[in-house]
């Protein structure tokens, strides 16, 4: 599959982290979603029904990241990937990168992130 649908730097306020302060104060997370999906039908038909509605994907990402606080960002990324694969049969694989740019670390850094790739079995 060479076709991809990509959403980058989706900003969502969430309360994920191991410390009580992170879960009470919260912070902005950024999410990149890259989906392997055949876009030929949509390219030919110009119909939303023949593709993945990225507005709906954005809404789903916002709901998950802004939802239940987790200690780690790994399960948040896993839930996003699993939900996309469950809801959108057209998506063959998905790569989620979840950035936590304001993680409270003792050393200056630009970004902390996890990146996972999940595919249909």
mmCIF file of N, CA, C and O in Angstrom, residues 56-117:
data_model
loop_
_atom_site.group_PDB
_atom_site.id
_atom_site.type_symbol
_atom_site.label_atom_id
_atom_site.label_comp_id
_atom_site.label_asym_id
_atom_site.label_seq_id
_atom_site.Cartn_x
_atom_site.Cartn_y
_atom_site.Cartn_z
ATOM 1 N N UNK A 56 -13.705 13.148 11.345
ATOM 2 C CA UNK A 56 -14.144 12.192 12.368
ATOM 3 C C UNK A 56 -12.945 11.612 13.116
ATOM 4 O O UNK A 56 -13.012 11.386 14.324
ATOM 5 N N UNK A 57 -11.842 11.378 12.422
ATOM 6 C CA UNK A 57 -10.625 10.883 13.069
ATOM 7 C C UNK A 57 -10.099 11.932 14.050
ATOM 8 O O UNK A 57 -9.734 11.617 15.185
ATOM 9 N N UNK A 58 -10.085 13.192 13.624
ATOM 10 C CA UNK A 58 -9.649 14.272 14.518
ATOM 11 C C UNK A 58 -10.501 14.314 15.784
ATOM 12 O O UNK A 58 -9.977 14.448 16.896
ATOM 13 N N UNK A 59 -11.790 14.194 15.645
ATOM 14 C CA UNK A 59 -12.707 14.216 16.774
ATOM 15 C C UNK A 59 -12.439 13.040 17.718
ATOM 16 O O UNK A 59 -12.451 13.189 18.947
ATOM 17 N N UNK A 60 -12.195 11.866 17.145
ATOM 18 C CA UNK A 60 -11.917 10.680 17.939
ATOM 19 C C UNK A 60 -10.604 10.835 18.712
ATOM 20 O O UNK A 60 -10.529 10.504 19.891
ATOM 21 N N UNK A 61 -9.568 11.364 18.064
ATOM 22 C CA UNK A 61 -8.288 11.602 18.732
ATOM 23 C C UNK A 61 -8.487 12.582 19.894
ATOM 24 O O UNK A 61 -7.985 12.369 20.999
ATOM 25 N N UNK A 62 -9.240 13.640 19.646
ATOM 26 C CA UNK A 62 -9.508 14.626 20.690
ATOM 27 C C UNK A 62 -10.207 13.990 21.889
ATOM 28 O O UNK A 62 -9.857 14.252 23.050
ATOM 29 N N UNK A 63 -11.166 13.128 21.633
ATOM 30 C CA UNK A 63 -11.917 12.465 22.705
ATOM 31 C C UNK A 63 -11.001 11.547 23.525
ATOM 32 O O UNK A 63 -11.077 11.529 24.757
ATOM 33 N N UNK A 64 -10.151 10.784 22.868
ATOM 34 C CA UNK A 64 -9.279 9.842 23.579
ATOM 35 C C UNK A 64 -8.207 10.578 24.377
ATOM 36 O O UNK A 64 -8.015 10.325 25.567
ATOM 37 N N UNK A 65 -7.502 11.507 23.740
ATOM 38 C CA UNK A 65 -6.420 12.218 24.432
ATOM 39 C C UNK A 65 -6.983 13.095 25.544
ATOM 40 O O UNK A 65 -6.391 13.212 26.610
ATOM 41 N N UNK A 66 -8.121 13.683 25.320
ATOM 42 C CA UNK A 66 -8.738 14.539 26.326
ATOM 43 C C UNK A 66 -9.551 13.792 27.360
ATOM 44 O O UNK A 66 -10.096 14.385 28.281
ATOM 45 N N UNK A 67 -9.607 12.468 27.228
ATOM 46 C CA UNK A 67 -10.421 11.652 28.120
ATOM 47 C C UNK A 67 -9.697 11.190 29.371
ATOM 48 O O UNK A 67 -8.905 11.921 29.963
ATOM 49 N N UNK A 68 -9.962 9.959 29.740
ATOM 50 C CA UNK A 68 -9.447 9.369 30.976
ATOM 51 C C UNK A 68 -7.935 9.521 31.124
ATOM 52 O O UNK A 68 -7.189 9.139 30.230
ATOM 53 N N UNK A 69 -7.472 10.094 32.231
ATOM 54 C CA UNK A 69 -6.028 10.225 32.447
ATOM 55 C C UNK A 69 -5.353 8.857 32.561
ATOM 56 O O UNK A 69 -5.904 7.925 33.146
ATOM 57 N N UNK A 70 -4.192 8.760 31.978
ATOM 58 C CA UNK A 70 -3.368 7.547 32.048
ATOM 59 C C UNK A 70 -2.017 7.915 32.635
ATOM 60 O O UNK A 70 -1.564 9.052 32.511
ATOM 61 N N UNK A 71 -1.342 6.952 33.223
ATOM 62 C CA UNK A 71 0.004 7.189 33.736
ATOM 63 C C UNK A 71 0.996 7.378 32.596
ATOM 64 O O UNK A 71 1.916 8.190 32.685
ATOM 65 N N UNK A 72 0.830 6.608 31.537
ATOM 66 C CA UNK A 72 1.760 6.615 30.413
ATOM 67 C C UNK A 72 1.058 7.060 29.141
ATOM 68 O O UNK A 72 -0.169 6.920 29.004
ATOM 69 N N UNK A 73 1.843 7.541 28.179
ATOM 70 C CA UNK A 73 1.242 7.913 26.894
ATOM 71 C C UNK A 73 1.127 6.707 25.962
ATOM 72 O O UNK A 73 0.368 6.754 24.994
ATOM 73 N N UNK A 74 1.814 5.627 26.255
ATOM 74 C CA UNK A 74 1.733 4.428 25.419
ATOM 75 C C UNK A 74 0.310 3.884 25.287
ATOM 76 O O UNK A 74 -0.139 3.604 24.163
ATOM 77 N N UNK A 75 -0.446 3.727 26.394
ATOM 78 C CA UNK A 75 -1.813 3.224 26.226
ATOM 79 C C UNK A 75 -2.736 4.201 25.498
ATOM 80 O O UNK A 75 -3.707 3.783 24.867
ATOM 81 N N UNK A 76 -2.429 5.466 25.551
ATOM 82 C CA UNK A 76 -3.218 6.463 24.819
ATOM 83 C C UNK A 76 -3.007 6.247 23.312
ATOM 84 O O UNK A 76 -3.971 6.191 22.535
ATOM 85 N N UNK A 77 -1.750 6.089 22.909
ATOM 86 C CA UNK A 77 -1.441 5.824 21.501
ATOM 87 C C UNK A 77 -2.067 4.506 21.050
ATOM 88 O O UNK A 77 -2.616 4.417 19.946
ATOM 89 N N UNK A 78 -2.003 3.488 21.906
ATOM 90 C CA UNK A 78 -2.599 2.186 21.574
ATOM 91 C C UNK A 78 -4.106 2.306 21.354
ATOM 92 O O UNK A 78 -4.649 1.722 20.423
ATOM 93 N N UNK A 79 -4.782 3.067 22.213
ATOM 94 C CA UNK A 79 -6.231 3.218 22.074
ATOM 95 C C UNK A 79 -6.592 3.943 20.780
ATOM 96 O O UNK A 79 -7.560 3.577 20.099
ATOM 97 N N UNK A 80 -5.820 4.943 20.423
ATOM 98 C CA UNK A 80 -6.072 5.659 19.163
ATOM 99 C C UNK A 80 -5.933 4.693 17.987
ATOM 100 O O UNK A 80 -6.812 4.617 17.120
ATOM 101 N N UNK A 81 -4.832 3.952 17.952
ATOM 102 C CA UNK A 81 -4.590 3.020 16.841
ATOM 103 C C UNK A 81 -5.680 1.955 16.771
ATOM 104 O O UNK A 81 -6.222 1.684 15.688
ATOM 105 N N UNK A 82 -6.018 1.355 17.904
ATOM 106 C CA UNK A 82 -7.034 0.301 17.926
ATOM 107 C C UNK A 82 -8.400 0.822 17.482
ATOM 108 O O UNK A 82 -9.130 0.143 16.750
ATOM 109 N N UNK A 83 -8.743 2.022 17.903
ATOM 110 C CA UNK A 83 -10.039 2.601 17.542
ATOM 111 C C UNK A 83 -10.109 2.876 16.044
ATOM 112 O O UNK A 83 -11.131 2.596 15.406
ATOM 113 N N UNK A 84 -9.038 3.396 15.470
ATOM 114 C CA UNK A 84 -9.020 3.651 14.024
ATOM 115 C C UNK A 84 -9.179 2.345 13.254
ATOM 116 O O UNK A 84 -9.992 2.251 12.325
ATOM 117 N N UNK A 85 -8.426 1.317 13.633
ATOM 118 C CA UNK A 85 -8.506 0.042 12.918
ATOM 119 C C UNK A 85 -9.875 -0.605 13.078
ATOM 120 O O UNK A 85 -10.372 -1.248 12.155
ATOM 121 N N UNK A 86 -10.490 -0.437 14.246
ATOM 122 C CA UNK A 86 -11.819 -1.018 14.480
ATOM 123 C C UNK A 86 -12.902 -0.280 13.700
ATOM 124 O O UNK A 86 -13.796 -0.895 13.119
ATOM 125 N N UNK A 87 -12.810 1.040 13.669
ATOM 126 C CA UNK A 87 -13.883 1.846 13.071
ATOM 127 C C UNK A 87 -13.784 1.975 11.551
ATOM 128 O O UNK A 87 -14.799 2.117 10.872
ATOM 129 N N UNK A 88 -12.565 1.928 11.010
ATOM 130 C CA UNK A 88 -12.385 2.191 9.582
ATOM 131 C C UNK A 88 -11.783 0.987 8.879
ATOM 132 O O UNK A 88 -10.568 0.794 8.876
ATOM 133 N N UNK A 89 -12.645 0.188 8.261
ATOM 134 C CA UNK A 89 -12.202 -1.027 7.574
ATOM 135 C C UNK A 89 -11.252 -0.726 6.420
ATOM 136 O O UNK A 89 -10.447 -1.574 6.045
ATOM 137 N N UNK A 90 -11.311 0.462 5.872
ATOM 138 C CA UNK A 90 -10.429 0.834 4.755
ATOM 139 C C UNK A 90 -8.973 1.003 5.191
ATOM 140 O O UNK A 90 -8.071 0.932 4.374
ATOM 141 N N UNK A 91 -8.752 1.250 6.467
ATOM 142 C CA UNK A 91 -7.392 1.478 6.965
ATOM 143 C C UNK A 91 -6.713 0.133 7.194
ATOM 144 O O UNK A 91 -7.189 -0.696 7.968
ATOM 145 N N UNK A 92 -5.599 -0.080 6.497
ATOM 146 C CA UNK A 92 -4.853 -1.340 6.610
ATOM 147 C C UNK A 92 -3.833 -1.305 7.747
ATOM 148 O O UNK A 92 -3.551 -2.318 8.369
ATOM 149 N N UNK A 93 -3.261 -0.144 7.975
ATOM 150 C CA UNK A 93 -2.278 0.027 9.048
ATOM 151 C C UNK A 93 -2.305 1.484 9.484
ATOM 152 O O UNK A 93 -2.733 2.354 8.725
ATOM 153 N N UNK A 94 -1.823 1.720 10.691
ATOM 154 C CA UNK A 94 -1.816 3.071 11.221
ATOM 155 C C UNK A 94 -0.550 3.285 12.042
ATOM 156 O O UNK A 94 -0.094 2.377 12.736
ATOM 157 N N UNK A 95 -0.001 4.474 11.923
ATOM 158 C CA UNK A 95 1.138 4.874 12.741
ATOM 159 C C UNK A 95 0.689 6.067 13.575
ATOM 160 O O UNK A 95 0.191 7.055 13.033
ATOM 161 N N UNK A 96 0.858 5.952 14.882
ATOM 162 C CA UNK A 96 0.497 7.020 15.804
ATOM 163 C C UNK A 96 1.771 7.496 16.487
ATOM 164 O O UNK A 96 2.519 6.690 17.051
ATOM 165 N N UNK A 97 2.007 8.801 16.446
ATOM 166 C CA UNK A 97 3.084 9.393 17.222
ATOM 167 C C UNK A 97 2.433 10.375 18.184
ATOM 168 O O UNK A 97 1.737 11.298 17.755
ATOM 169 N N UNK A 98 2.634 10.127 19.471
ATOM 170 C CA UNK A 98 2.040 10.958 20.510
ATOM 171 C C UNK A 98 3.171 11.714 21.202
ATOM 172 O O UNK A 98 4.053 11.116 21.812
ATOM 173 N N UNK A 99 3.124 13.030 21.072
ATOM 174 C CA UNK A 99 4.156 13.919 21.606
ATOM 175 C C UNK A 99 3.701 14.512 22.931
ATOM 176 O O UNK A 99 2.558 14.952 23.055
ATOM 177 N N UNK A 100 4.621 14.543 23.880
ATOM 178 C CA UNK A 100 4.383 15.165 25.178
ATOM 179 C C UNK A 100 5.493 16.200 25.377
ATOM 180 O O UNK A 100 6.464 15.976 26.092
ATOM 181 N N UNK A 101 5.366 17.342 24.705
ATOM 182 C CA UNK A 101 6.470 18.308 24.679
ATOM 183 C C UNK A 101 6.761 19.008 26.004
ATOM 184 O O UNK A 101 7.830 19.579 26.168
ATOM 185 N N UNK A 102 5.832 18.949 26.950
ATOM 186 C CA UNK A 102 6.042 19.622 28.229
ATOM 187 C C UNK A 102 6.160 18.647 29.398
ATOM 188 O O UNK A 102 5.842 18.990 30.540
ATOM 189 N N UNK A 103 6.631 17.434 29.119
ATOM 190 C CA UNK A 103 6.833 16.466 30.203
ATOM 191 C C UNK A 103 7.822 17.055 31.206
ATOM 192 O O UNK A 103 8.818 17.660 30.815
ATOM 193 N N UNK A 104 7.544 16.898 32.495
ATOM 194 C CA UNK A 104 8.424 17.478 33.515
ATOM 195 C C UNK A 104 9.702 16.648 33.698
ATOM 196 O O UNK A 104 9.768 15.770 34.547
ATOM 197 N N UNK A 105 10.695 16.947 32.887
ATOM 198 C CA UNK A 105 11.968 16.234 32.942
ATOM 199 C C UNK A 105 13.056 17.166 33.462
ATOM 200 O O UNK A 105 12.988 18.381 33.252
ATOM 201 N N UNK A 106 14.085 16.610 34.104
ATOM 202 C CA UNK A 106 15.112 17.447 34.737
ATOM 203 C C UNK A 106 16.147 18.039 33.774
ATOM 204 O O UNK A 106 16.989 18.819 34.187
ATOM 205 N N UNK A 107 16.082 17.684 32.511
ATOM 206 C CA UNK A 107 17.043 18.154 31.515
ATOM 207 C C UNK A 107 16.275 18.853 30.397
ATOM 208 O O UNK A 107 15.184 18.426 30.012
ATOM 209 N N UNK A 108 16.844 19.908 29.836
ATOM 210 C CA UNK A 108 16.202 20.603 28.722
ATOM 211 C C UNK A 108 16.134 19.663 27.505
ATOM 212 O O UNK A 108 17.107 18.982 27.180
ATOM 213 N N UNK A 109 14.990 19.649 26.844
ATOM 214 C CA UNK A 109 14.766 18.773 25.684
ATOM 215 C C UNK A 109 13.719 19.415 24.786
ATOM 216 O O UNK A 109 12.977 20.301 25.213
ATOM 217 N N UNK A 110 13.654 18.965 23.560
ATOM 218 C CA UNK A 110 12.694 19.530 22.608
ATOM 219 C C UNK A 110 11.352 18.805 22.628
ATOM 220 O O UNK A 110 10.310 19.419 22.444
ATOM 221 N N UNK A 111 11.357 17.476 22.849
ATOM 222 C CA UNK A 111 10.128 16.706 22.744
ATOM 223 C C UNK A 111 10.326 15.340 23.379
ATOM 224 O O UNK A 111 11.433 14.803 23.360
ATOM 225 N N UNK A 112 9.264 14.805 23.925
ATOM 226 C CA UNK A 112 9.212 13.413 24.372
ATOM 227 C C UNK A 112 8.025 12.802 23.639
ATOM 228 O O UNK A 112 6.944 13.391 23.609
ATOM 229 N N UNK A 113 8.224 11.650 23.021
ATOM 230 C CA UNK A 113 7.156 11.068 22.219
ATOM 231 C C UNK A 113 7.276 9.554 22.161
ATOM 232 O O UNK A 113 8.353 8.999 22.386
ATOM 233 N N UNK A 114 6.156 8.919 21.850
ATOM 234 C CA UNK A 114 6.154 7.502 21.498
ATOM 235 C C UNK A 114 5.556 7.396 20.111
ATOM 236 O O UNK A 114 4.701 8.200 19.719
ATOM 237 N N UNK A 115 6.013 6.401 19.376
ATOM 238 C CA UNK A 115 5.495 6.156 18.033
ATOM 239 C C UNK A 115 5.232 4.670 17.900
ATOM 240 O O UNK A 115 6.114 3.856 18.187
ATOM 241 N N UNK A 116 4.003 4.323 17.506
ATOM 242 C CA UNK A 116 3.642 2.915 17.341
ATOM 243 C C UNK A 116 3.060 2.693 15.951
ATOM 244 O O UNK A 116 2.484 3.615 15.347
ATOM 245 N N UNK A 117 3.208 1.495 15.437
ATOM 246 C CA UNK A 117 2.612 1.095 14.167
ATOM 247 C C UNK A 117 1.793 -0.149 14.409
ATOM 248 O O UNK A 117 2.304 -1.121 14.987
#
